[in-house]
Short mmCIF file of C-alpha atoms and ligand atoms in Angstrom, two decimals:
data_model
loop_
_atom_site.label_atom_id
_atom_site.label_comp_id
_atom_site.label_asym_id
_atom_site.label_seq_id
_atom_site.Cartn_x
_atom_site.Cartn_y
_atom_site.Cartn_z
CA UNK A 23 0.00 0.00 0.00
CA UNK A 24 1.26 2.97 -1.14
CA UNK A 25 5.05 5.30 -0.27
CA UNK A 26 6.49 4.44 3.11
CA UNK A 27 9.02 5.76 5.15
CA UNK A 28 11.71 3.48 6.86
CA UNK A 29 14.03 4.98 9.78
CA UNK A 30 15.89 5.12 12.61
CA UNK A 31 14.25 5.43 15.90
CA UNK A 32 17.24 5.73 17.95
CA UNK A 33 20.59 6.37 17.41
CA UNK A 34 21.43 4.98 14.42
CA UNK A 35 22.42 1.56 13.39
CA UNK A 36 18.99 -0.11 13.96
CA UNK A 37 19.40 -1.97 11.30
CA UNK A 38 17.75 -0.40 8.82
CA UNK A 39 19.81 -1.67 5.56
CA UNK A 40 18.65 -5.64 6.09
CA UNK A 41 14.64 -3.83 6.73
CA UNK A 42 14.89 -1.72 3.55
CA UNK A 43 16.62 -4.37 1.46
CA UNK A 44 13.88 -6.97 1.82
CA UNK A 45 10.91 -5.33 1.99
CA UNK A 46 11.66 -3.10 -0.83
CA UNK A 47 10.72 -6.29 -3.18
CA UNK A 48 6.92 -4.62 -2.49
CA UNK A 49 8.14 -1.50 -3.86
CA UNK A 50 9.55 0.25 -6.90
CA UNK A 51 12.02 2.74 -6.23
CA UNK A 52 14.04 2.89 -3.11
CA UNK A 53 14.80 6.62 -2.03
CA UNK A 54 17.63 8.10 0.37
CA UNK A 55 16.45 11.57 1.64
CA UNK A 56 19.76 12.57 4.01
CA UNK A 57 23.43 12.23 4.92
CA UNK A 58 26.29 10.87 3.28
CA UNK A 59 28.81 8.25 3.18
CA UNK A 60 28.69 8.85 7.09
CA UNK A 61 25.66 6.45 7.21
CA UNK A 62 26.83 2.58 6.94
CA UNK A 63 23.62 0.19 6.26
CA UNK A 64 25.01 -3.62 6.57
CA UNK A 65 22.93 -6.21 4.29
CA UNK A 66 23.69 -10.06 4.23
CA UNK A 67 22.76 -11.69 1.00
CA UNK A 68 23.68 -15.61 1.88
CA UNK A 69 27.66 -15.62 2.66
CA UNK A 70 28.31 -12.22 1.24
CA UNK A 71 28.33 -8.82 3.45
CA UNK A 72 27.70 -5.84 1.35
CA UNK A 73 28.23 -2.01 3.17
CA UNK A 74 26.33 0.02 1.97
CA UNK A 75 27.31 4.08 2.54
CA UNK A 76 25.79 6.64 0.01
CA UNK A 77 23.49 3.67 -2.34
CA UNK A 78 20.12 3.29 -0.92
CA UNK A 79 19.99 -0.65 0.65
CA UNK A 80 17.12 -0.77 -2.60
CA UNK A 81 19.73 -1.23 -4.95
CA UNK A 82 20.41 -5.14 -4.23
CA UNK A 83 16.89 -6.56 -5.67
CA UNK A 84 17.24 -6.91 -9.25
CA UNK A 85 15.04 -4.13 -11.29
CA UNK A 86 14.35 -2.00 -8.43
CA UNK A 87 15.42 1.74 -9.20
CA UNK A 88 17.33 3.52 -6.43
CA UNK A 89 17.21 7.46 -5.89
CA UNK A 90 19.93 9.85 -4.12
CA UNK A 91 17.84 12.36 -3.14
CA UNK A 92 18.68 16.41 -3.23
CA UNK A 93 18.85 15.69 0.75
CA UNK A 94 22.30 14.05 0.59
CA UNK A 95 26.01 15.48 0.22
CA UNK A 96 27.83 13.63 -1.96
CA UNK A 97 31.82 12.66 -1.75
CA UNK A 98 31.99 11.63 -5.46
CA UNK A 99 34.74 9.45 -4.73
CA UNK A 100 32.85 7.55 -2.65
CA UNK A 101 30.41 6.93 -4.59
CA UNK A 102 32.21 6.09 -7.33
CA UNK A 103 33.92 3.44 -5.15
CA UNK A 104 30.89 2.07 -3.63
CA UNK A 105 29.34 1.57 -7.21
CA UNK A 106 32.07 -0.21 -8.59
CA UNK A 107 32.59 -2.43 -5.63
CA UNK A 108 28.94 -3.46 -6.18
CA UNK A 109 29.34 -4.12 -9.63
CA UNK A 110 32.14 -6.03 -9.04
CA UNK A 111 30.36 -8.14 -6.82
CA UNK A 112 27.66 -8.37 -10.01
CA UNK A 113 25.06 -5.90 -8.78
CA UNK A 114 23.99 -3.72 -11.78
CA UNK A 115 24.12 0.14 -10.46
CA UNK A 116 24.37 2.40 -13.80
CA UNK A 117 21.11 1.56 -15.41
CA UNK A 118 19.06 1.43 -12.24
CA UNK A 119 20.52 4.43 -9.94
CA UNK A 120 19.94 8.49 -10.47
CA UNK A 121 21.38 10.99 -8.39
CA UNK A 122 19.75 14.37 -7.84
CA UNK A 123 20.98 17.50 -9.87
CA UNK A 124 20.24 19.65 -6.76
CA UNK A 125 22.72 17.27 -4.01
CA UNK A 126 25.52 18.71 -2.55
CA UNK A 127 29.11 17.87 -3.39
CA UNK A 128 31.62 17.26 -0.44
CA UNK A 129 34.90 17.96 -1.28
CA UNK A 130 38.60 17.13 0.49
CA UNK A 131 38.38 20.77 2.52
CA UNK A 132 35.08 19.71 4.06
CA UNK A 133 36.95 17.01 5.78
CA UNK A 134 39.86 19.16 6.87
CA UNK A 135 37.46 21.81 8.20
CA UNK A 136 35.93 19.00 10.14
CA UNK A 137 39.35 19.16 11.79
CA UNK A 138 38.77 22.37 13.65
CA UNK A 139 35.27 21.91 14.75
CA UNK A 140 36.84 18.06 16.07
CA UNK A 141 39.92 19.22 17.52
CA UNK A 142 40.07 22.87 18.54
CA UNK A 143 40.22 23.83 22.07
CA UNK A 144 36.82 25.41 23.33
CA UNK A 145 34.71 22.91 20.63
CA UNK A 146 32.23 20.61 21.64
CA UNK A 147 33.66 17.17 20.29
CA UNK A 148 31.05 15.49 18.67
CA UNK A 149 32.73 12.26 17.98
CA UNK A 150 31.44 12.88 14.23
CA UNK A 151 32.36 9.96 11.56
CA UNK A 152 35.48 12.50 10.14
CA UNK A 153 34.15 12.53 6.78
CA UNK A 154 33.46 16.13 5.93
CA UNK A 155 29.97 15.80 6.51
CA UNK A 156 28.74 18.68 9.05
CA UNK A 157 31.07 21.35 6.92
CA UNK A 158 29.15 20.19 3.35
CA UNK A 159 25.86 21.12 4.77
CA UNK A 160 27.19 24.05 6.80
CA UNK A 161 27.92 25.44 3.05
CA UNK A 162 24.99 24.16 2.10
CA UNK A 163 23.03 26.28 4.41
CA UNK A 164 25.34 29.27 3.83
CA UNK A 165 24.31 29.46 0.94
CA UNK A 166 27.93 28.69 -0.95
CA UNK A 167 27.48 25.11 -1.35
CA UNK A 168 28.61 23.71 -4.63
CA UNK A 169 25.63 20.93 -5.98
CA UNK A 170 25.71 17.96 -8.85
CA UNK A 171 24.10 20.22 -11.51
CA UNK A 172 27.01 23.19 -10.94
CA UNK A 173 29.89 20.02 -10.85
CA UNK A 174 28.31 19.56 -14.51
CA UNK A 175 28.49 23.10 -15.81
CA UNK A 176 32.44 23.13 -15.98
CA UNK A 177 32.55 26.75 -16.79
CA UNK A 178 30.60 27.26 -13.59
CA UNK A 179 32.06 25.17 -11.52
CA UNK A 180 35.53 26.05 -12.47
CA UNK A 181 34.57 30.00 -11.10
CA UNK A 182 32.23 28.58 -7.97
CA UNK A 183 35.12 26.59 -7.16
CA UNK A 184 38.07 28.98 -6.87
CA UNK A 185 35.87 31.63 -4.85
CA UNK A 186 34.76 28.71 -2.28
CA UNK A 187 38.15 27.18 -2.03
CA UNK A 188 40.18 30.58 -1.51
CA UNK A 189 37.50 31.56 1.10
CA UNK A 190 38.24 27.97 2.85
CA UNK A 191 41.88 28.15 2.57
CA UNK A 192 41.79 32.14 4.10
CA UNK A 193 40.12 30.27 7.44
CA UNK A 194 41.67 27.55 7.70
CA UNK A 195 45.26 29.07 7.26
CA UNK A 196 43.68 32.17 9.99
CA UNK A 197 42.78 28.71 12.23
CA UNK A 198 46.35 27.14 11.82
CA UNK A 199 44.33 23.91 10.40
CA UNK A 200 45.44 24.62 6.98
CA UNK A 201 46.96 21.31 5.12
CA UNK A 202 48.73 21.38 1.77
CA UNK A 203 45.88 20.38 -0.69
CA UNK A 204 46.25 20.30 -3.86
CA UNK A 205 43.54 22.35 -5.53
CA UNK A 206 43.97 22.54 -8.98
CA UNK A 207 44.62 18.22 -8.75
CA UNK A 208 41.45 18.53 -6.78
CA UNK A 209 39.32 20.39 -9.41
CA UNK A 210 40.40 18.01 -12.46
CA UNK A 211 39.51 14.99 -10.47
CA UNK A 212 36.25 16.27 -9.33
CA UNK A 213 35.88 17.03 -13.41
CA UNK A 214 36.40 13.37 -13.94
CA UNK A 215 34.41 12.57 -11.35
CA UNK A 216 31.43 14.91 -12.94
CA UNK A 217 31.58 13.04 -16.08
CA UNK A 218 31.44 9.80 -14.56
CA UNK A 219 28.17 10.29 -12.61
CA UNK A 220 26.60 12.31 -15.46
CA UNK A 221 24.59 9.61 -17.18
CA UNK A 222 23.31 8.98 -13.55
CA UNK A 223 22.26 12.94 -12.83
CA UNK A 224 18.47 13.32 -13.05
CA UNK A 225 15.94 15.65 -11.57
CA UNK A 226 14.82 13.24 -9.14
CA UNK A 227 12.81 15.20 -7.57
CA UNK A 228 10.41 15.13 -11.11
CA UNK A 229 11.14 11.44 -11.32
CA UNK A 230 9.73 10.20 -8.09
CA UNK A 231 6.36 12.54 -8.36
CA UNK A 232 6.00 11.27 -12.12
CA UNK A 233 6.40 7.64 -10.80
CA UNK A 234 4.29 7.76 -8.15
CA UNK A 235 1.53 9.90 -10.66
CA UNK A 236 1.95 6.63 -12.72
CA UNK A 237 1.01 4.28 -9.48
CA UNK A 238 4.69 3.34 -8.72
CA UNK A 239 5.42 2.72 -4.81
CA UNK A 240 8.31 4.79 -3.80
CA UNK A 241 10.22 3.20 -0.08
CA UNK A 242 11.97 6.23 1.70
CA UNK A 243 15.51 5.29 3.53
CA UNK A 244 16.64 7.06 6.12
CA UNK A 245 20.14 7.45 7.55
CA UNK A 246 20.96 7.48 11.01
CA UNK A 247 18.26 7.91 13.57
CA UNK A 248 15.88 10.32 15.19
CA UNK A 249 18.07 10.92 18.02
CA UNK A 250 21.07 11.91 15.21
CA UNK A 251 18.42 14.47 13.65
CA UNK A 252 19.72 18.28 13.57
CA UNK A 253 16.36 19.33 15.24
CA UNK A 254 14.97 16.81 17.34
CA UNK A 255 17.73 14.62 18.50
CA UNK A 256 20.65 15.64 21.23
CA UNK A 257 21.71 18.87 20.07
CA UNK A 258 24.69 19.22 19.52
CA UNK A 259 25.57 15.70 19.42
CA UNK A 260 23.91 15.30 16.29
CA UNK A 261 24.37 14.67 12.53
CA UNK A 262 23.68 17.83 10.28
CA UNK A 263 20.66 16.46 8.57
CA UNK A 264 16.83 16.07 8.92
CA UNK A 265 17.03 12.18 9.30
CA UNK A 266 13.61 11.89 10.67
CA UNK A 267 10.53 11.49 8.52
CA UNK A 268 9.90 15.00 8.06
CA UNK A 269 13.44 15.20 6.16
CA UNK A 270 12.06 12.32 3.53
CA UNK A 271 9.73 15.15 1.64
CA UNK A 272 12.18 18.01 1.82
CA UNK A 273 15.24 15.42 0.49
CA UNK A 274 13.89 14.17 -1.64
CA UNK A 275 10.75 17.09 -3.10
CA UNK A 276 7.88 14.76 -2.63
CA UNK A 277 5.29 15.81 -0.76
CA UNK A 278 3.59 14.72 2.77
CA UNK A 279 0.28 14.02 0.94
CA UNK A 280 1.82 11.59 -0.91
CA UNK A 281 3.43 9.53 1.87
CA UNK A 282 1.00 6.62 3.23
CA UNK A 283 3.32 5.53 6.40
CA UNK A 284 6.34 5.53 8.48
CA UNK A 285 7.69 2.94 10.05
CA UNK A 286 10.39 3.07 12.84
CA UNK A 287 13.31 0.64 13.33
CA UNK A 288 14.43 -0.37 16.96
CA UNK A 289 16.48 -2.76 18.09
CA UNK A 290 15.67 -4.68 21.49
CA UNK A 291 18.06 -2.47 23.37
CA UNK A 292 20.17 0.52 22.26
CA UNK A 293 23.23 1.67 20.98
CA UNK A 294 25.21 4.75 19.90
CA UNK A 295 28.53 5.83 18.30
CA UNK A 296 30.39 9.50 19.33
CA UNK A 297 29.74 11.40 22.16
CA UNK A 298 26.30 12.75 23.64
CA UNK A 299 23.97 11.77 26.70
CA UNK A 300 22.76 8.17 26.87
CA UNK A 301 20.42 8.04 29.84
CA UNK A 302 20.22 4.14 29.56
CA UNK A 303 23.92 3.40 28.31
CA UNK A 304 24.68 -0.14 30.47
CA UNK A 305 28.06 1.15 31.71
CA UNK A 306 28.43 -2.50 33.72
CA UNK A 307 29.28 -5.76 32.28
CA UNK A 308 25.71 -5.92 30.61
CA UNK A 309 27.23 -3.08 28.02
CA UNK A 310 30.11 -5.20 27.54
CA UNK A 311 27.71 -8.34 26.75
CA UNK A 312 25.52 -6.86 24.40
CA UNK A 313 28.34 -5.26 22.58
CA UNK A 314 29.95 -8.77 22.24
CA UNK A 315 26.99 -10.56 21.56
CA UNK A 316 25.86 -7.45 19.29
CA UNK A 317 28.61 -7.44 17.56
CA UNK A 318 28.66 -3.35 18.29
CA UNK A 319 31.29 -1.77 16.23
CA UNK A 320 30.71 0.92 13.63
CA UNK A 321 29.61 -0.16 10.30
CA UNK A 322 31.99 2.87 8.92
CA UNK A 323 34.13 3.79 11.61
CA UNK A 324 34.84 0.47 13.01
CA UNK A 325 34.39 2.52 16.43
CA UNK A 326 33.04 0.23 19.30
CA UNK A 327 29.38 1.45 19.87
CA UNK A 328 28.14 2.19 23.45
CA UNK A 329 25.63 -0.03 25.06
CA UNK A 330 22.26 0.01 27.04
CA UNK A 331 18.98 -1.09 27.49
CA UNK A 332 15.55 -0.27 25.73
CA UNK A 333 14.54 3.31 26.39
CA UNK A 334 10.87 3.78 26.19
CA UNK A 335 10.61 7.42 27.16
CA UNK A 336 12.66 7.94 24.03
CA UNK A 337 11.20 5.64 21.55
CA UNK A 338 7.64 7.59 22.76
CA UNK A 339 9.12 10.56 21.65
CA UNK A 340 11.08 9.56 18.35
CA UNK A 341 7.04 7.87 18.07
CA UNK A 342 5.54 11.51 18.36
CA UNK A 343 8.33 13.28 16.16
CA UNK A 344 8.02 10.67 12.87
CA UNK A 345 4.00 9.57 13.26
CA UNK A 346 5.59 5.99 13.22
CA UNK A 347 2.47 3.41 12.14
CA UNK A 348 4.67 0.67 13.30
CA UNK A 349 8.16 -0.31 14.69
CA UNK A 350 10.61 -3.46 13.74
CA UNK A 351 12.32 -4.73 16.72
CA UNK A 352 15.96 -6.30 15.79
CA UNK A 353 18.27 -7.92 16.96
CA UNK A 354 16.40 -9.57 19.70
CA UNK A 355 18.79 -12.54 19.43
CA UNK A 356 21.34 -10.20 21.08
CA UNK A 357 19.16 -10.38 24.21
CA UNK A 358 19.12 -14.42 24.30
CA UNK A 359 21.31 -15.41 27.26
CA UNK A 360 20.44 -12.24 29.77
CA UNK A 361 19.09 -14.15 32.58
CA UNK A 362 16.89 -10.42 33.71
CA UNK A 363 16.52 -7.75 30.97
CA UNK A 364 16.17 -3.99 32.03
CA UNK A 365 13.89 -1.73 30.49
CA UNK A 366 13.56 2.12 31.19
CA UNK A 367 9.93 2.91 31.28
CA UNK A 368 10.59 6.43 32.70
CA UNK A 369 12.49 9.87 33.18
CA UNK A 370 13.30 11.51 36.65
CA UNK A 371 15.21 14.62 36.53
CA UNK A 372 15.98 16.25 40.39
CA UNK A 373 13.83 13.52 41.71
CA UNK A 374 10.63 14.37 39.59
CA UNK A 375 9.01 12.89 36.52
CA UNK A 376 9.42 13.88 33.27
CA UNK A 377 6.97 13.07 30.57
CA UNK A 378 8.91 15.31 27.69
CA UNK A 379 12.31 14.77 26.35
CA UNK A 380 14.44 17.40 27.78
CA UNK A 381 16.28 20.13 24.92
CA UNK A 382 19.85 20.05 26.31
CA UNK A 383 21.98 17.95 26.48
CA UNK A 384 22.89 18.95 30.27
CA UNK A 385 19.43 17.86 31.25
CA UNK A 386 19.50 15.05 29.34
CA UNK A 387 22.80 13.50 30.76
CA UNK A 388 21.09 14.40 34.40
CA UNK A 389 18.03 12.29 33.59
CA UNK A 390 17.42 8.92 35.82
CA UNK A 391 16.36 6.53 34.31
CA UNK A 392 13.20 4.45 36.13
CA UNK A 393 14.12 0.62 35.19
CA UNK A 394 11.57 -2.15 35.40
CA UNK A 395 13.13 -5.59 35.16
CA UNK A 396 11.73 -8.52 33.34
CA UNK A 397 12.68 -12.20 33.00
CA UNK A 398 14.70 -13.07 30.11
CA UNK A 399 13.75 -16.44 28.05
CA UNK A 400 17.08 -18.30 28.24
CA UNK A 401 17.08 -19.89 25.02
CA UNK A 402 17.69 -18.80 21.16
CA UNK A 403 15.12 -16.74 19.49
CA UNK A 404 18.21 -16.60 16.52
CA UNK A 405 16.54 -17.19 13.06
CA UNK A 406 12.87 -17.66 14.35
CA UNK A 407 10.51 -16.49 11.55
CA UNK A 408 7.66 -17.14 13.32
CA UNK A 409 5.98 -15.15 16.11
CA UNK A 410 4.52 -18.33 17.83
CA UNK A 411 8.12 -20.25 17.92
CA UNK A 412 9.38 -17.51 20.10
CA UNK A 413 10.23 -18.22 23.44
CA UNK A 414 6.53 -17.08 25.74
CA UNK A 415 9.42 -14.40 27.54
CA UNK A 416 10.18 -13.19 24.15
CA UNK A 417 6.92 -12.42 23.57
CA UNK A 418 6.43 -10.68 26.33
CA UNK A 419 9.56 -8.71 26.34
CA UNK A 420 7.65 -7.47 23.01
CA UNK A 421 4.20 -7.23 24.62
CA UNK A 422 5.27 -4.96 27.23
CA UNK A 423 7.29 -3.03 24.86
CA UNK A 424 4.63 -2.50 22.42
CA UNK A 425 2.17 -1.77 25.44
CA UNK A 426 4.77 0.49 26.84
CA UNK A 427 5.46 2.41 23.75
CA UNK A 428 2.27 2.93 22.53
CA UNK A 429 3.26 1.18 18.92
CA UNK A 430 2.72 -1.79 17.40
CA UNK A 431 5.28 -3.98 16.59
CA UNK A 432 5.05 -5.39 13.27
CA UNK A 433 8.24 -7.09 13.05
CA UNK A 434 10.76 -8.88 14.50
CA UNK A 435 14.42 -9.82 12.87
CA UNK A 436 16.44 -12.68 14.56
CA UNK A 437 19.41 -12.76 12.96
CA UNK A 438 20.83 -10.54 10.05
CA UNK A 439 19.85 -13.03 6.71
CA UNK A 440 16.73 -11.83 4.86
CA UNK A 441 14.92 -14.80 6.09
CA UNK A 442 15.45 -14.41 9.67
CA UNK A 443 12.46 -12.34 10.52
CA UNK A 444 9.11 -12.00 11.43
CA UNK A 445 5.81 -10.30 10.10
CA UNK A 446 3.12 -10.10 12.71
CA UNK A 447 -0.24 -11.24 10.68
CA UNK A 448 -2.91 -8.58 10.31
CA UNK A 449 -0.43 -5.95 11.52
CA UNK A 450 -0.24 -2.31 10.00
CA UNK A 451 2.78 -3.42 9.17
CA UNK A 452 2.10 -6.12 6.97
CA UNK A 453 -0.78 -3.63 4.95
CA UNK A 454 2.24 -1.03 4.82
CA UNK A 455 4.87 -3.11 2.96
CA UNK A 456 2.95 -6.16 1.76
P1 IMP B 708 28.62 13.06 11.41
O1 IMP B 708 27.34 12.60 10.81
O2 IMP B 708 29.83 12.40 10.82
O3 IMP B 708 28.73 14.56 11.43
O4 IMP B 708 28.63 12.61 12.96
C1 IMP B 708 27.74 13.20 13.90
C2 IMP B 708 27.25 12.15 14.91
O5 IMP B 708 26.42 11.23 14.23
C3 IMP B 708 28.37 11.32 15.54
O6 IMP B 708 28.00 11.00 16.87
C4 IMP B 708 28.40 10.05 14.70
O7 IMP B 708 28.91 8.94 15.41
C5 IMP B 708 26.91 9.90 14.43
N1 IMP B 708 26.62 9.15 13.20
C6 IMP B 708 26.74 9.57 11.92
N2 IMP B 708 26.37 8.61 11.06
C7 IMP B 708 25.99 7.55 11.81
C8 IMP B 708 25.45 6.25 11.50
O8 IMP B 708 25.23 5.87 10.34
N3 IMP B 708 25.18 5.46 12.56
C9 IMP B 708 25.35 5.86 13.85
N4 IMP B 708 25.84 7.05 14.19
C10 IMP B 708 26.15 7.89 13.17
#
């Protein structure tokens, strides 16, 4: 039924690229709306791993089309890389991926302005993925960005590219973060790059409202996760982007009337990478478990992720903020062997409850968490792709979640293969993506 969106509820890393890669079978196009290479969505086809960075997770199924949306900056070199390491691998990209005219090109200063805001004294440290990211969309927003359509206008970008480069070297050199690049190399590569992606450059933007005109079902991808989102997660421990649902119309120009649903992705407990408040991070041996058992290292960074338990305070409000129909629950393998399993069913801040998420980051680092602790099942829910094989426990660990949250579950994945999951019967879920 119709254009759904698919996101993060959390922090990122829910899982979303194994979610998006098999339900987008049901659909025709598969959209990213935000982000960058930053973003690292993980899909195992049988024995072979594929990272996916900057190619919506869409692009595995054979004749689906696959959309970079005008929400994204773009390291061309990336995505050059990423396509032919799929091809390689035998997935056909060229004929079945466009890339917006209006997306934002990240270029080799981006990353060593990323430097300053990192690693000067006096700067919050985000713990950012290094890659430029934040800088692209500060230009962006400035208003002195450089996008795909001006990369193909080489008399254009030639002049747009001088004036944007001597205004970064002037602040960098003033900020003593200046490194020896290159520029003119820089320029003729990014020309090569610009005529490599040019068959690929469409007004996407027109393409996904003619398709869905012409009764084509569009699947929108996020990137990271509510609580990464430049307005509504942890300020500043953020990405720079709009990844909840709200940014799938702006990055991509369709419109809310034409979206049908959004569906959150969770996983059984939570995770996140960099720095920022974590009221439930596990900072005991339970953190240590789940990480093992988790397998919780960045996707892109390699960076060991930090650990808790299931927040439902937060996954309320990341509930409110997206409109979610539904959530998928992952990873509740992870959770197997945990003889009691916490969950945080509340906020207290100076000893009194809190019903909203708190706006800083001071407050939110302050929060205590109320815990409520229920049995765990003791044996392997790994692979189960049926609701009534779980474990009773199991289901109702997800009972009290769903009844906690206020959202159905729809889903459950047990292990990261495309058949290791399971589709509640009758759900909103199943109408959404069946
Ligand atoms: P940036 O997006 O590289 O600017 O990093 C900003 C914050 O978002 C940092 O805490 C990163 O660890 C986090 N982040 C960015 N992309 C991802 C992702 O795909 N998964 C999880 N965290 C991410």
């Amino acid at each position: 039924m119709g254009n759904v969106i698919i996101l993060g509820s959390q922090w990122g890393d829910e899982g979303k690229g194994k979610i998006v890669d098999l339900f987008s079978e049901h659909f025709d196009i598969v959209a990213r709306y935000q982000g960058g290479h930053n973003a690292g969505h993980t899909v195992f086809i049988g024995d072979r791993k594929f990272v996916l960075k900057l190619i919506p997770s869409g692009i595995l199924r054979p004749g689906k089309q696959a959309v970079i949306g005008n929400g994204l900056v773009i390291d061309p070199a990336a995505l050059l890389a990423e396509i032919e390491t799929l091809e390689a691998a035998g997935v056909p990209v060229r004929e079945n991926l466009f890339i917006s005219n209006r997306a934002h090109i990240l270029f080799p200063v981006h990353r060593m302005m990323e430097k300053m805001s990192e690693g000067r004294p006096g700067r919050v440290s985000i713990g950012t993925t290094s890659r430029g990211i934040g800088p692209c969309y500060e230009d962006k927003i400035a208003r002195r960005g450089i996008r795909v359509a001006d990369l193909l206008n080489q008399e254009f970008f030639r002049e747009r590219y001088a004036s944007v480069m001597e205004e970064k070297v002037t602040i960098a050199k003033a900020l003593g973060i200046y490194e020896d690049l290159d520029l003119a190399r820089i320029r003729a590569e990014y020309e090569d790059f610009a005529a490599r992606i040019r068959p690929m450059v469409r007004d996407t933007g027109w393409l996904l409202n003619q398709a869905i005109r012409d009764g084509k079902r569009v699947l929108f991808e996020g990137a990271q996760g509510t609580m990464l989102d430049i307005d509504h997660g942890t300020y500043p421990f953020v990405t720079s982007s709009n990844a909840s649902a709200g940014g799938a119309c702006t990055g991509t120009g369709v419109a809310p009337t034409r979206i049908d649903g959004v569906i959150g992705v969770s996983k059984a407990y939570i995770t996140r990478v960099g720095g920022g408040p974590f009221p439930t991070e596990a900072l005991d041996g339970a953190g240590e478990q789940i990480r093992q058992r988790g397998k919780e290292f960045g996707a892109v960074t390699g960076r060991p992720r930090r650990c808790g338990w299931f927040d439902v305070p937060l996954l309320r409000y990341t509930a409110a903020i997206n409109g979610f129909d539904s959530i998928v629950v992952t990873k509740l393998d992870v959770l197997d062997e945990f003889e009691q399993i916490q969950v945080c069913v509340g906020y207290r801040l100076d000893g009194k409850v809190v019903s909203e998420m708190p706006p800083t980051v001071a407050e939110i680092a302050a929060i205590q968490p109320v815990y409520e602790c229920l049995p765990g099942w003791g044996s392997s829910t790994f692979g189960i792709d049926s609701y009534d094989a779980l474990p009773e426990k199991a289901r109702q660990y997800l009972a009290y979640l769903e009844e906690r949250t206020g959202v159905e579950i729809g889903c459950i994945s047990t292990g990261p293969e495309r058949n290791q999951t399971i589709v509640r019967a009758g759900s909103r879920f199943a109408r959404l993506v069946g």
